[in-house]
Tab-separated table of C-alpha atoms in Angstrom:
chain	number	residue	atom	x	y	z
A	1	MET	CA	189.681	88.778	61.064
A	2	LYS	CA	186.638	90.343	58.934
A	3	ASN	CA	183.290	89.277	58.385
A	4	ILE	CA	183.394	86.605	56.114
A	5	ILE	CA	180.475	84.507	54.169
A	6	THR	CA	181.343	81.461	52.723
A	7	ILE	CA	178.719	79.920	50.456
A	8	ASN	CA	178.713	76.189	49.413
A	9	ARG	CA	175.989	75.257	47.018
A	10	GLN	CA	174.662	72.145	45.290
A	11	PHE	CA	174.961	72.318	41.655
A	12	GLY	CA	171.764	73.829	39.880
A	13	SER	CA	170.342	75.375	43.356
A	14	GLY	CA	170.929	78.621	42.588
A	15	GLY	CA	173.637	79.147	44.848
A	16	ARG	CA	175.859	81.272	42.488
A	17	GLU	CA	173.080	83.909	42.156
A	18	VAL	CA	172.721	84.063	45.778
A	19	ALA	CA	176.026	84.863	46.332
A	20	LYS	CA	176.245	87.607	43.529
A	21	ARG	CA	172.869	89.197	45.055
A	22	LEU	CA	174.031	89.004	48.403
A	23	ALA	CA	177.442	90.715	47.538
A	24	ASP	CA	175.073	93.542	46.052
A	25	VAL	CA	173.107	93.938	48.902
A	26	LEU	CA	175.716	93.842	51.396
A	27	GLN	CA	177.882	96.048	49.124
A	28	ILE	CA	181.124	93.551	50.237
A	29	ALA	CA	183.373	91.770	47.661
A	30	TYR	CA	182.260	88.433	46.054
A	31	TYR	CA	184.940	86.045	45.326
A	32	ASP	CA	184.305	82.982	42.808
A	33	LYS	CA	185.890	83.492	39.343
A	34	GLU	CA	188.118	86.480	40.787
A	35	LEU	CA	189.590	83.951	43.164
A	36	ILE	CA	190.341	81.544	40.562
A	37	ARG	CA	191.681	84.513	38.411
A	38	GLN	CA	194.017	85.428	41.495
A	39	ILE	CA	195.317	82.100	42.255
A	40	ALA	CA	195.835	81.699	38.547
A	41	ASP	CA	197.973	84.753	38.834
A	42	LYS	CA	199.996	83.128	42.110
A	43	THR	CA	200.633	79.725	40.500
A	44	ASN	CA	200.677	80.547	36.536
A	45	PHE	CA	197.995	77.984	35.801
A	46	SER	CA	195.430	78.906	33.878
A	47	PRO	CA	192.068	79.717	35.460
A	48	GLU	CA	190.427	76.879	33.265
A	49	PHE	CA	192.745	74.199	35.077
A	50	ILE	CA	192.108	75.619	38.521
A	51	ALA	CA	188.272	75.776	37.711
A	52	GLU	CA	188.339	72.124	37.057
A	53	THR	CA	190.619	70.960	40.388
A	54	SER	CA	187.587	71.306	42.449
A	55	GLU	CA	185.240	69.162	40.282
A	56	THR	CA	187.769	66.302	38.802
A	57	MET	CA	191.053	66.313	40.764
A	58	ASN	CA	192.042	65.060	44.281
A	59	PRO	CA	194.727	66.705	45.525
A	60	TYR	CA	196.380	66.059	48.842
A	61	PRO	CA	194.360	66.826	51.798
A	62	LEU	CA	194.512	70.434	53.262
A	63	VAL	CA	196.163	69.524	56.654
A	64	PHE	CA	198.893	67.827	55.097
A	65	ALA	CA	199.367	71.190	52.782
A	66	ASN	CA	202.256	72.766	54.886
A	67	THR	CA	204.364	69.456	54.900
A	68	PHE	CA	204.810	69.799	51.083
A	69	ALA	CA	205.057	73.612	50.970
A	70	HIS	CA	208.899	73.274	50.199
A	71	THR	CA	208.946	69.882	48.132
A	72	SER	CA	208.061	69.287	44.677
A	73	LEU	CA	204.653	69.695	44.296
A	74	SER	CA	201.872	68.417	42.079
A	75	PRO	CA	199.776	70.969	39.934
A	76	ALA	CA	196.570	70.294	42.266
A	77	ASP	CA	198.504	70.476	45.529
A	78	THR	CA	200.308	74.154	44.459
A	79	ILE	CA	196.855	75.435	43.616
A	80	GLN	CA	195.616	74.179	46.943
A	81	ILE	CA	198.106	75.752	48.873
A	82	ALA	CA	197.677	79.002	46.950
A	83	GLN	CA	194.226	78.859	47.456
A	84	THR	CA	194.133	78.339	50.972
A	85	ASP	CA	196.824	80.906	51.444
A	86	PHE	CA	194.439	83.448	49.312
A	87	ILE	CA	191.551	82.761	51.273
A	88	LYS	CA	193.157	83.330	54.463
A	89	GLU	CA	194.697	86.662	53.509
A	90	LEU	CA	191.508	87.580	52.296
A	91	ALA	CA	189.886	86.969	55.725
A	92	GLU	CA	192.258	89.251	57.210
A	93	LYS	CA	191.972	91.830	54.525
A	94	GLU	CA	188.111	92.556	53.581
A	95	ASP	CA	184.595	91.712	54.581
A	96	CYS	CA	183.594	89.233	51.496
A	97	ILE	CA	181.568	86.401	50.234
A	98	ILE	CA	183.700	83.355	48.776
A	99	VAL	CA	182.019	80.778	46.746
A	100	GLY	CA	183.487	77.299	47.173
A	101	ARG	CA	187.098	76.270	47.111
A	102	CYS	CA	186.685	74.622	50.837
A	103	ALA	CA	186.395	78.081	52.115
A	104	ASN	CA	184.043	76.935	54.655
A	105	SER	CA	186.823	74.598	56.191
A	106	ILE	CA	189.662	76.831	55.821
A	107	LEU	CA	187.703	79.636	57.929
A	108	ALA	CA	185.724	77.084	59.871
A	109	ASP	CA	186.109	78.851	63.138
A	110	THR	CA	185.428	82.203	61.936
A	111	ALA	CA	183.343	82.699	58.749
A	112	PHE	CA	179.634	82.421	58.690
A	113	LYS	CA	179.159	79.259	56.458
A	114	VAL	CA	176.069	78.929	54.537
A	115	PHE	CA	175.109	75.870	52.357
A	116	ILE	CA	172.702	76.330	49.355
A	117	TYR	CA	170.609	73.226	48.253
A	118	SER	CA	167.264	72.797	46.149
A	119	SER	CA	165.204	69.851	46.829
A	120	ASP	CA	163.271	70.408	43.532
A	121	MET	CA	165.091	68.329	40.903
A	122	GLU	CA	162.915	69.537	38.155
A	123	GLU	CA	163.609	73.308	39.055
A	124	ARG	CA	167.116	72.545	39.059
A	125	ILE	CA	167.209	70.912	35.820
A	126	GLU	CA	165.381	73.941	34.308
A	127	ARG	CA	168.031	76.253	35.893
A	128	CYS	CA	170.601	74.636	34.059
A	129	TYR	CA	168.763	74.705	30.951
A	130	GLN	CA	168.546	78.552	31.527
A	131	LYS	CA	172.183	78.869	31.968
A	132	VAL	CA	173.078	76.817	28.781
A	133	PRO	CA	170.019	77.364	26.538
A	134	ASN	CA	171.799	74.910	23.997
A	135	ASP	CA	171.543	72.068	26.807
A	136	ARG	CA	167.620	72.134	26.216
A	137	GLU	CA	168.870	69.498	23.564
A	138	MET	CA	169.935	67.132	26.226
A	139	PRO	CA	167.056	65.203	27.703
A	140	LYS	CA	166.212	66.073	31.413
A	141	LYS	CA	167.206	62.357	32.585
A	142	LYS	CA	170.844	63.245	31.278
A	143	MET	CA	170.576	66.293	32.601
A	144	GLU	CA	169.413	65.120	36.274
A	145	LYS	CA	172.433	62.554	35.838
A	146	GLN	CA	174.947	65.313	35.122
A	147	ILE	CA	173.688	67.550	38.004
A	148	LEU	CA	174.093	64.903	40.387
A	149	ALA	CA	177.870	63.791	39.025
A	150	VAL	CA	178.828	67.573	39.444
A	151	ASP	CA	177.674	67.044	43.352
A	152	LYS	CA	179.229	64.070	43.675
A	153	GLN	CA	182.662	65.525	42.490
A	154	ARG	CA	182.340	68.404	44.554
A	155	GLY	CA	181.723	66.204	47.354
A	156	LYS	CA	184.864	64.182	46.957
A	157	TYR	CA	186.975	66.797	46.088
A	158	HIS	CA	185.645	68.587	49.598
A	159	SER	CA	186.140	65.221	51.504
A	160	PHE	CA	189.571	64.318	50.120
A	161	SER	CA	190.941	68.022	50.738
A	162	THR	CA	189.408	68.470	54.270
A	163	GLY	CA	188.431	65.109	55.628
A	164	GLN	CA	184.619	66.536	56.129
A	165	ASN	CA	181.405	65.492	54.502
A	166	TRP	CA	180.680	68.339	51.989
A	167	ALA	CA	176.786	67.479	51.966
A	168	ASP	CA	176.549	67.243	56.212
A	169	MET	CA	175.247	70.225	57.703
A	170	SER	CA	177.335	70.287	60.775
A	171	ASN	CA	179.745	71.861	58.432
A	172	TYR	CA	177.643	74.811	57.872
A	173	ASP	CA	175.851	77.546	60.230
A	174	LEU	CA	172.980	77.715	58.064
A	175	CYS	CA	171.549	75.562	55.121
A	176	ILE	CA	168.560	76.905	53.050
A	177	ASP	CA	166.848	75.301	50.513
A	178	THR	CA	165.784	77.531	47.485
A	179	SER	CA	163.196	75.087	45.963
A	180	LYS	CA	160.203	76.866	47.855
A	181	LEU	CA	161.764	79.794	49.417
A	182	GLY	CA	163.637	81.078	45.954
A	183	VAL	CA	166.723	82.787	45.484
A	184	LYS	CA	165.841	86.358	46.700
A	185	LYS	CA	164.250	85.339	49.910
A	186	ALA	CA	167.163	82.878	50.564
A	187	VAL	CA	169.207	86.204	50.142
A	188	GLU	CA	167.321	88.115	52.622
A	189	LEU	CA	167.378	85.336	55.102
A	190	ILE	CA	171.332	85.226	54.912
A	191	VAL	CA	171.412	88.851	55.117
A	192	VAL	CA	169.595	88.515	58.644
A	193	GLY	CA	171.905	85.958	59.489
A	194	TYR	CA	174.913	87.552	58.855
A	195	HIS	CA	174.126	90.761	60.779
A	196	LEU	CA	172.975	88.314	63.836
A	197	PHE	CA	176.270	85.960	63.459
A	198	PHE	CA	178.574	89.016	63.697
A	199	ASN	CA	176.364	91.123	65.647
A	200	LEU	CA	176.386	93.975	63.359
B	1	MET	CA	145.683	75.114	55.204
B	2	LYS	CA	147.003	77.020	58.235
B	3	ASN	CA	150.951	78.587	58.138
B	4	ILE	CA	152.493	75.586	60.258
B	5	ILE	CA	156.283	75.327	61.057
B	6	THR	CA	157.855	72.090	62.161
B	7	ILE	CA	160.771	71.544	64.047
B	8	ASN	CA	162.821	68.707	64.223
B	9	ARG	CA	166.206	68.851	66.549
B	10	GLN	CA	169.172	66.905	67.423
B	11	PHE	CA	169.183	66.197	71.125
B	12	GLY	CA	170.951	68.587	73.141
B	13	SER	CA	171.103	71.080	70.339
B	14	GLY	CA	168.567	73.711	72.226
B	15	GLY	CA	165.812	72.778	69.488
B	16	ARG	CA	163.030	72.502	72.054
B	17	GLU	CA	163.990	75.993	73.832
B	18	VAL	CA	163.769	77.445	70.105
B	19	ALA	CA	160.455	76.123	69.381
B	20	LYS	CA	158.664	77.366	72.729
B	21	ARG	CA	160.529	80.825	72.337
B	22	LEU	CA	159.411	80.664	68.435
B	23	ALA	CA	155.611	80.417	69.917
B	24	ASP	CA	156.149	82.903	72.208
B	25	VAL	CA	157.148	85.509	69.559
B	26	LEU	CA	154.782	84.255	67.025
B	27	GLN	CA	152.013	84.362	69.517
B	28	ILE	CA	151.118	80.814	68.007
B	29	ALA	CA	150.397	77.399	69.820
B	30	TYR	CA	152.999	74.705	70.422
B	31	TYR	CA	152.544	71.241	70.112
B	32	ASP	CA	155.222	68.937	72.006
B	33	LYS	CA	154.026	67.407	75.095
B	34	GLU	CA	150.554	68.560	74.219
B	35	LEU	CA	150.548	66.825	70.966
B	36	ILE	CA	151.459	63.360	72.894
B	37	ARG	CA	148.749	64.334	75.440
B	38	GLN	CA	146.057	64.636	72.259
B	39	ILE	CA	147.403	61.152	71.048
B	40	ALA	CA	147.007	59.726	74.277
B	41	ASP	CA	143.555	60.875	74.749
B	42	LYS	CA	142.699	59.354	71.089
B	43	THR	CA	144.407	56.167	71.709
B	44	ASN	CA	143.926	55.259	75.381
B	45	PHE	CA	147.897	54.852	75.515
B	46	SER	CA	149.744	56.719	78.399
B	47	PRO	CA	151.831	59.918	77.183
B	48	GLU	CA	155.071	58.126	78.718
B	49	PHE	CA	154.447	55.409	76.255
B	50	ILE	CA	153.555	57.306	73.294
B	51	ALA	CA	156.595	59.658	74.182
B	52	GLU	CA	158.819	56.465	73.873
B	53	THR	CA	157.881	55.407	70.535
B	54	SER	CA	159.673	57.726	68.790
B	55	GLU	CA	163.050	56.981	70.253
B	56	THR	CA	162.425	53.282	70.962
B	57	MET	CA	160.008	51.506	68.778
B	58	ASN	CA	159.464	50.619	64.695
B	59	PRO	CA	156.129	51.101	63.955
B	60	TYR	CA	154.889	50.561	60.100
B	61	PRO	CA	155.959	53.254	57.805
B	62	LEU	CA	153.733	55.997	57.364
B	63	VAL	CA	152.719	55.194	53.657
B	64	PHE	CA	151.266	52.136	54.756
B	65	ALA	CA	149.459	53.629	57.884
B	66	ASN	CA	145.960	53.623	55.692
B	67	THR	CA	146.238	50.119	54.918
B	68	PHE	CA	146.168	49.011	58.330
B	69	ALA	CA	143.456	51.289	59.497
B	70	HIS	CA	140.907	48.717	59.864
B	71	THR	CA	143.021	45.764	60.778
B	72	SER	CA	144.065	44.803	64.114
B	73	LEU	CA	146.928	47.359	64.757
B	74	SER	CA	149.896	47.031	66.920
B	75	PRO	CA	150.553	49.864	69.669
B	76	ALA	CA	153.066	51.568	67.452
B	77	ASP	CA	150.825	51.574	64.460
B	78	THR	CA	147.763	52.685	66.122
B	79	ILE	CA	149.743	55.900	67.844
B	80	GLN	CA	150.957	56.503	64.351
B	81	ILE	CA	147.590	56.765	62.731
B	82	ALA	CA	146.666	58.690	65.360
B	83	GLN	CA	149.367	60.980	65.528
B	84	THR	CA	149.404	61.682	61.751
B	85	ASP	CA	145.463	62.212	61.681
B	86	PHE	CA	146.013	64.736	64.327
B	87	ILE	CA	148.665	66.471	62.802
B	88	LYS	CA	146.687	66.826	59.651
B	89	GLU	CA	143.550	67.962	61.431
B	90	LEU	CA	146.042	70.713	63.288
B	91	ALA	CA	147.215	72.342	59.761
B	92	GLU	CA	143.804	72.681	58.835
B	93	LYS	CA	142.776	74.327	62.046
B	94	GLU	CA	145.304	76.847	63.536
B	95	ASP	CA	148.864	78.262	62.813
B	96	CYS	CA	151.220	76.248	64.974
B	97	ILE	CA	154.369	74.765	65.772
B	98	ILE	CA	154.906	71.182	65.923
B	99	VAL	CA	158.036	69.541	67.366
B	100	GLY	CA	158.947	66.066	66.067
B	101	ARG	CA	156.828	63.181	65.462
B	102	CYS	CA	157.387	63.103	61.777
B	103	ALA	CA	155.512	66.035	60.888
B	104	ASN	CA	157.912	67.393	58.377
B	105	SER	CA	157.254	64.284	56.407
B	106	ILE	CA	153.550	64.254	57.122
B	107	LEU	CA	153.012	67.982	56.274
B	108	ALA	CA	156.500	68.010	53.612
B	109	ASP	CA	154.626	70.004	50.806
B	110	THR	CA	153.103	72.773	52.942
B	111	ALA	CA	154.716	73.448	56.231
B	112	PHE	CA	157.766	75.525	56.835
B	113	LYS	CA	160.357	73.053	57.830
B	114	VAL	CA	163.210	73.642	60.397
B	115	PHE	CA	165.801	71.577	61.921
B	116	ILE	CA	168.014	72.599	64.702
B	117	TYR	CA	171.556	70.941	65.388
B	118	SER	CA	174.683	72.102	67.365
B	119	SER	CA	178.145	70.963	65.926
B	120	ASP	CA	179.390	71.953	69.230
B	121	MET	CA	178.972	68.666	71.402
B	122	GLU	CA	180.699	70.291	74.428
B	123	GLU	CA	177.733	72.712	74.152
B	124	ARG	CA	175.174	69.730	73.794
B	125	ILE	CA	176.595	67.967	76.911
B	126	GLU	CA	176.157	71.161	79.192
B	127	ARG	CA	172.636	71.603	77.950
B	128	CYS	CA	171.911	68.031	79.194
B	129	TYR	CA	173.449	68.814	82.430
B	130	GLN	CA	171.625	71.803	83.094
B	131	LYS	CA	168.393	70.100	82.038
B	132	VAL	CA	169.046	67.284	84.609
B	133	PRO	CA	171.404	68.763	87.070
B	134	ASN	CA	171.796	65.024	88.930
B	135	ASP	CA	173.290	64.091	85.513
B	136	ARG	CA	176.360	66.039	86.287
B	137	GLU	CA	177.630	62.800	87.815
B	138	MET	CA	177.728	61.144	84.502
B	139	PRO	CA	181.079	61.318	83.172
B	140	LYS	CA	181.311	63.679	79.709
B	141	LYS	CA	182.244	60.526	77.511
B	142	LYS	CA	178.884	58.596	79.008
B	143	MET	CA	176.699	61.751	78.083
B	144	GLU	CA	178.009	62.091	74.576
B	145	LYS	CA	177.428	58.525	73.713
B	146	GLN	CA	173.682	58.722	75.517
B	147	ILE	CA	173.384	61.978	73.229
B	148	LEU	CA	174.366	60.176	70.060
B	149	ALA	CA	172.244	57.357	70.915
B	150	VAL	CA	169.031	59.485	71.097
B	151	ASP	CA	169.753	60.870	67.702
B	152	LYS	CA	170.360	57.385	66.322
B	153	GLN	CA	167.363	56.347	67.524
B	154	ARG	CA	165.369	59.352	66.466
B	155	GLY	CA	166.774	58.973	62.992
B	156	LYS	CA	165.884	55.205	63.285
B	157	TYR	CA	162.141	55.880	63.799
B	158	HIS	CA	161.979	58.587	61.214
B	159	SER	CA	163.652	56.715	58.434
B	160	PHE	CA	161.541	53.651	59.378
B	161	SER	CA	158.228	55.743	59.576
B	162	THR	CA	158.832	57.807	56.373
B	163	GLY	CA	161.363	56.294	54.625
B	164	GLN	CA	163.461	59.527	54.936
B	165	ASN	CA	166.730	60.210	56.330
B	166	TRP	CA	166.081	62.213	59.232
B	167	ALA	CA	169.496	64.276	58.889
B	168	ASP	CA	169.369	64.836	55.453
B	169	MET	CA	168.791	68.683	54.790
B	170	SER	CA	166.734	67.933	51.830
B	171	ASN	CA	163.736	67.146	53.961
B	172	TYR	CA	164.009	70.607	55.434
B	173	ASP	CA	163.681	74.178	54.140
B	174	LEU	CA	165.817	75.700	56.986
B	175	CYS	CA	168.765	73.911	58.918
B	176	ILE	CA	170.253	76.137	61.820
B	177	ASP	CA	173.351	75.543	63.966
B	178	THR	CA	173.066	76.880	67.202
B	179	SER	CA	176.433	76.097	68.327
B	180	LYS	CA	177.596	79.935	67.239
B	181	LEU	CA	174.349	81.420	66.778
B	182	GLY	CA	172.736	80.525	69.685
B	183	VAL	CA	169.024	79.803	70.752
B	184	LYS	CA	168.030	83.643	70.608
B	185	LYS	CA	169.324	84.393	67.203
B	186	ALA	CA	168.010	80.895	65.724
B	187	VAL	CA	164.499	81.960	66.623
B	188	GLU	CA	165.055	85.583	65.298
B	189	LEU	CA	166.259	83.928	62.024
B	190	ILE	CA	163.076	81.252	61.996
B	191	VAL	CA	161.003	84.433	62.597
B	192	VAL	CA	161.926	85.976	59.319
B	193	GLY	CA	162.121	82.687	57.634
B	194	TYR	CA	158.458	81.888	58.649
B	195	HIS	CA	157.146	85.714	57.379
B	196	LEU	CA	159.166	85.095	53.927
B	197	PHE	CA	157.785	81.594	53.508
B	198	PHE	CA	154.171	82.151	53.843
B	199	ASN	CA	154.481	85.831	52.380
B	200	LEU	CA	153.052	87.202	55.825
């Protein structure tokens, strides 16, 4: 088993940036869109469709995945089984960072599981505006509603797939608020945590 | 304003040990029983009575504390006002670690707020047995029930006093699971976090 970091994150918390910087600092692979591309290759669904499943669809819970392995499967189930298999293969193959996709549950006993959040809604809104500048035309209140809706969907997908509460700290080894620490310091802290966790 | 670390913790998670070791490593003061003793001095209630308020009583919410400052107060309110004042004074006076007593809410904007938990119930039970060896006669199931009951009361007290959810990560800058990392590594991580948070 390799040294895997899973990153789950609130929308607009800077979690994806944390994961990218972390991969740079630790010089290990980073699976986010690449993970989706690989699942697309295995399932023949489009990357866009796969990306959407974690925010809009409710596949069968992971615990039942094997039961359906040889039966006629819904697209969401096919994706989830391919994703579970691929994440387990990755964990045998190389040290890496995996963003989202229930990896914290799939590798619950072995990975270093990190959750990134931000208690500062203003900052989350600003981060979303910076990412998609055209969204600045959207009023802040509407953007806030959208941010909370994405979190809600992530939580729903996670709960339906794993039976776990996505926002419950007990599903992670380390939870960091980026609102005061910021992204760069969060990365420094995770680097230390990674070395401590895996006795490196 | 000094550099304050607040530590909230699940019962049996090793949180108090984390706080003590942290004080040793950082060579700063540690307020837990000492905090209670000081509040006892100010209010003329016994330390035992004060310790109990956080686990059994529901004083008025902190936000109303000032409203009642010059009226006839219940014991729980008197304690809570003294505690709030004392924690605010401490934060002006010296770098220190404060365990529990809603300090994370009282110093929400300035302190480095840490929550210690453990996702391993077996370990929490064992920690409680080690602390009070006679309790080994108590069946594990009963001890588990007791552990969850203390957490529930801490949550209830915290929620009633501050309006916040005690177990919600968004009320903390850093949340650490001691079940895999252990107490010593949790301390190392908080030391790094402390230096990053306060730019030391």
